């Protein structure tokens, strides 16, 4: 396995930046080229300390730019492409699905095509890898007593986000079966942790508690998600890159299913304990039920027995510990999240929460 020269797309975002930190910490000799369009979700500040190292470079550019991608693959002699770049928020995909099809489907196709040429030009070396990072949402929604999603669960995406990710997964799979391109696919459950943009549930709740703003719960708050601390996702991707055979798919999850309302209550308890100054205390007083998300998936849960058996990976951070680390991080990094509450953010916020 090569893993010496990585092109990492979308690593100015949440999971990608955590992965870049993880990778540099574990493999400091490895070259990391980050390709990111720096959309609203991409933030150079997520990488500040890393970019001081000569091994790490950030290229601002779009994954749909075939010429640029081809140049980077060749110029840096990339042996491994780790693909995080995506439009990633379900609510934004409901407001405007087009960007999701463009980046998630066309962008992934562009990367696969450029990588195929790069691989073929070198005589199809066995050790190259294209890791496509995806989501459990492609499998659709579970009933309360359904078994968790496995790698053989049929795809049934319900939002423009999950449909566009499903399309990109199918392309990555097809490039293995058709061309023999050494692709890998991972489908992971909901992540949480540092550098998470405050539009997703956990960072939004942390930021709103610190600002004394309402904590909006969609519908009846009984929807269930399976939560994984982002560092554990990074170690799972490491295990897949090192141990998985080309063409394989692995589910990754935290085995930590929680109802949204219970999760928000846990976050409130932690914030009440950890924050010295809060505009409203106890923060539970801020909980507000709002109109449900259209097509809101009821339950996600991941069966992770395959990655446990094949690669010996399992989550190492408990939900309690992970949430405590996360709440502490948001408390200590006001300077990181405050600038993100921009005019564009306020406009988005009004569209979702004030004029549903
Ligand atoms: P994110 O929205 O925080 O980051 C996405 C990054 O991609 C940003 O830095 C953005 O600037 C960049 N980007 C967007 N469009 C681009 C384009 N056209 N060209 C280049 N860069 C572009 O997302 P995230 O939460 O870090 O998710 C990363 C990946 O993991 C996504 O593919 C997502 O589907 C998947 N995933 C996320 C979760 C989760 O809970 N967040 C769970 C499972 C899988
Ligand atoms: P989210 O973090 O957007 O992730 P996903 O929709 O990809 O699972 O949402 C997690 C859960 O929290 C989901 O059931 C929707 C719900 N939710 C709220 O109740 N209120 C909110 O303000 C947000 C952003 C999400």
XYZ file of N, CA, C and O and ligand atoms in Angstrom, residues 9-17 35-43 61-64 83-89 102-104 107 132-137 161 165 186-192 195-197 199-200 227 233, ligand 1:
264
model
N -9.999 15.833 -1.014
C -10.951 16.877 -1.433
C -11.840 17.255 -0.247
O -12.161 16.411 0.591
N -12.213 18.528 -0.174
C -13.150 18.979 0.857
C -12.574 19.000 2.260
O -13.325 19.003 3.242
N -11.250 19.082 2.375
C -10.645 19.020 3.719
C -10.576 20.379 4.419
O -9.976 20.484 5.487
N -11.236 21.400 3.837
C -11.433 22.627 4.622
C -12.791 22.572 5.333
O -13.167 23.505 6.043
N -13.536 21.479 5.133
C -14.819 21.307 5.807
C -14.654 20.536 7.113
O -13.530 20.331 7.598
N -15.758 20.089 7.645
C -15.773 19.474 8.982
C -14.970 18.160 9.050
O -13.914 18.083 9.695
N -15.432 17.135 8.381
C -14.776 15.827 8.547
C -13.411 15.824 7.863
O -12.432 15.301 8.414
N -13.347 16.443 6.692
C -12.082 16.469 5.958
C -10.972 17.140 6.748
O -9.824 16.663 6.752
N -11.281 18.230 7.445
C -10.218 18.920 8.203
C -9.803 18.070 9.408
O -8.620 18.003 9.748
N -7.720 19.825 -1.824
C -8.437 20.567 -2.868
C -9.807 20.935 -2.316
O -10.597 20.052 -1.967
N -10.075 22.236 -2.238
C -11.342 22.674 -1.643
C -11.785 23.980 -2.308
O -10.976 24.885 -2.503
N -13.074 24.060 -2.610
C -13.617 25.263 -3.258
C -13.893 26.377 -2.248
O -14.263 27.483 -2.643
N -13.715 26.091 -0.971
C -13.998 27.070 0.096
C -15.388 27.683 -0.087
O -15.552 28.897 -0.194
N -16.392 26.820 -0.144
C -17.790 27.267 -0.144
C -18.094 27.797 1.258
O -17.206 27.839 2.119
N -19.348 28.116 1.526
C -19.731 28.593 2.865
C -19.274 27.606 3.953
O -18.999 27.993 5.090
N -19.204 26.312 3.595
C -18.869 25.277 4.595
C -17.368 25.050 4.715
O -16.916 24.361 5.628
N -16.610 25.592 3.792
C -15.154 25.399 3.805
C -14.488 26.589 4.477
O -14.872 27.736 4.249
N -13.500 26.315 5.298
C -12.936 27.368 6.136
C -11.436 27.140 6.282
O -11.010 26.144 6.874
N -9.945 25.323 -5.260
C -10.450 24.983 -6.593
C -11.613 24.019 -6.490
O -11.904 23.475 -5.428
N -12.261 23.801 -7.644
C -13.498 23.033 -7.693
C -13.238 21.615 -8.194
O -12.494 21.428 -9.158
N -13.875 20.640 -7.564
C -13.683 19.244 -8.009
C -14.292 19.014 -9.394
O -14.015 17.999 -10.022
N -15.134 19.939 -9.859
C -15.699 19.805 -11.217
C -14.723 20.295 -12.285
O -15.003 20.178 -13.480
N -11.959 11.358 -0.913
C -12.953 12.305 -1.446
C -14.044 12.636 -0.416
O -14.980 11.867 -0.218
N -13.877 13.812 0.210
C -14.881 14.314 1.158
C -15.760 15.407 0.547
O -16.847 15.666 1.056
N -15.246 16.124 -0.465
C -15.934 17.343 -0.929
C -17.371 17.030 -1.319
O -17.629 16.100 -2.080
N -18.289 17.808 -0.781
C -19.706 17.608 -1.087
C -20.496 18.791 -0.573
O -20.032 19.532 0.297
N -21.674 18.962 -1.133
C -22.705 19.733 -0.443
C -23.305 18.738 0.532
O -23.707 17.638 0.135
N -23.378 19.113 1.820
C -23.605 18.062 2.820
C -24.827 18.271 3.718
O -25.079 17.440 4.582
N -25.587 19.361 3.519
C -26.660 19.606 4.484
C -28.050 19.374 3.873
O -28.439 20.052 2.911
N -24.662 19.020 -8.865
C -23.431 19.478 -9.511
C -22.201 18.946 -8.763
O -21.369 18.245 -9.324
N -22.102 19.282 -7.481
C -20.887 18.888 -6.741
C -20.857 17.387 -6.461
O -19.849 16.718 -6.701
N -21.965 16.860 -5.961
C -21.912 15.471 -5.477
C -21.888 14.453 -6.616
O -21.147 13.465 -6.539
N -19.272 16.347 -9.747
C -17.932 16.491 -9.159
C -17.282 15.131 -8.924
O -16.103 14.924 -9.249
N -14.054 6.919 -1.613
C -15.238 7.787 -1.704
C -15.972 7.747 -0.357
O -16.443 6.691 0.072
N -16.046 8.917 0.292
C -16.629 8.993 1.637
C -18.114 9.325 1.523
O -18.484 10.375 0.986
N -18.965 8.423 2.011
C -20.400 8.648 1.867
C -21.142 8.453 3.195
O -20.522 8.406 4.256
N -22.438 8.359 3.075
C -23.314 8.498 4.240
C -24.286 7.326 4.370
O -24.616 6.669 3.378
N -24.785 7.141 5.593
C -25.833 6.125 5.818
C -27.172 6.557 5.204
O -28.070 5.736 5.022
N -27.301 7.858 4.874
C -28.603 8.366 4.426
C -29.028 7.792 3.079
O -30.198 7.862 2.711
N -30.133 15.617 -1.027
C -28.768 15.333 -0.557
C -28.457 13.846 -0.680
O -27.483 13.447 -1.319
N -25.821 11.780 -3.132
C -24.738 10.927 -2.600
C -24.899 9.492 -3.133
O -23.919 8.832 -3.469
N -17.128 4.164 1.700
C -17.537 4.047 3.101
C -18.840 4.816 3.285
O -19.015 5.891 2.724
N -19.740 4.241 4.060
C -20.999 4.908 4.397
C -21.040 5.069 5.904
O -21.039 4.073 6.633
N -21.054 6.316 6.345
C -20.944 6.572 7.790
C -22.196 7.250 8.328
O -22.892 7.967 7.610
N -22.430 7.037 9.611
C -23.564 7.672 10.291
C -23.216 9.119 10.660
O -22.136 9.605 10.339
N -24.124 9.802 11.358
C -23.928 11.221 11.715
C -22.680 11.421 12.559
O -22.522 10.795 13.600
N -21.829 12.324 12.113
C -20.608 12.678 12.850
C -20.848 13.917 13.706
O -21.727 14.736 13.394
N -20.014 14.073 14.728
C -20.017 15.318 15.510
C -18.616 15.515 16.077
O -17.828 14.559 16.170
N -14.896 21.773 14.657
C -14.919 22.317 13.280
C -16.205 21.967 12.529
O -16.187 21.873 11.304
N -17.291 21.754 13.244
C -18.559 21.395 12.603
C -19.358 22.673 12.375
O -19.676 23.386 13.333
N -19.708 22.961 11.141
C -20.401 24.217 10.801
C -21.751 24.292 11.535
O -22.512 23.314 11.539
N -24.793 24.657 11.338
C -26.108 24.483 10.700
C -26.636 23.088 10.991
O -27.818 22.841 10.892
N -25.744 22.151 11.356
C -26.154 20.782 11.687
C -26.559 20.761 13.156
O -26.189 21.654 13.934
N -24.875 8.309 16.281
C -23.844 9.350 16.324
C -22.442 8.769 16.500
O -22.237 7.845 17.285
N -14.420 8.359 13.090
C -14.619 8.219 11.641
C -13.251 8.228 10.941
O -12.981 7.424 10.056
P -18.854 19.940 5.022
O -20.027 20.559 4.348
O -18.452 20.391 6.378
O -17.556 20.127 4.092
C -17.604 19.981 2.706
C -16.347 20.599 2.118
O -16.375 20.413 0.703
C -16.232 22.110 2.355
O -14.927 22.435 2.761
C -16.536 22.718 0.990
O -15.873 23.964 0.762
C -16.032 21.633 0.050
N -16.696 21.667 -1.259
C -18.028 21.752 -1.493
N -18.238 21.777 -2.829
C -17.022 21.670 -3.428
C -16.602 21.622 -4.776
N -17.470 21.666 -5.782
N -15.272 21.508 -5.031
C -14.380 21.455 -4.015
N -14.731 21.517 -2.709
C -16.043 21.619 -2.420
O -19.122 18.377 4.977
P -18.728 17.233 6.027
O -19.774 17.138 7.044
O -17.323 17.421 6.421
O -18.855 15.946 5.101
C -17.737 15.469 4.341
C -18.164 14.241 3.559
O -18.599 13.223 4.463
C -19.336 14.495 2.613
O -19.102 13.776 1.427
C -20.535 13.937 3.353
O -21.512 13.474 2.449
C -19.903 12.801 4.119
N -20.564 12.436 5.395
C -20.857 13.398 6.323
C -21.444 13.026 7.528
C -21.741 14.035 8.625
O -22.335 13.676 9.641
N -21.323 15.296 8.497
C -21.728 11.688 7.781
C -21.416 10.725 6.803
C -20.829 11.126 5.614
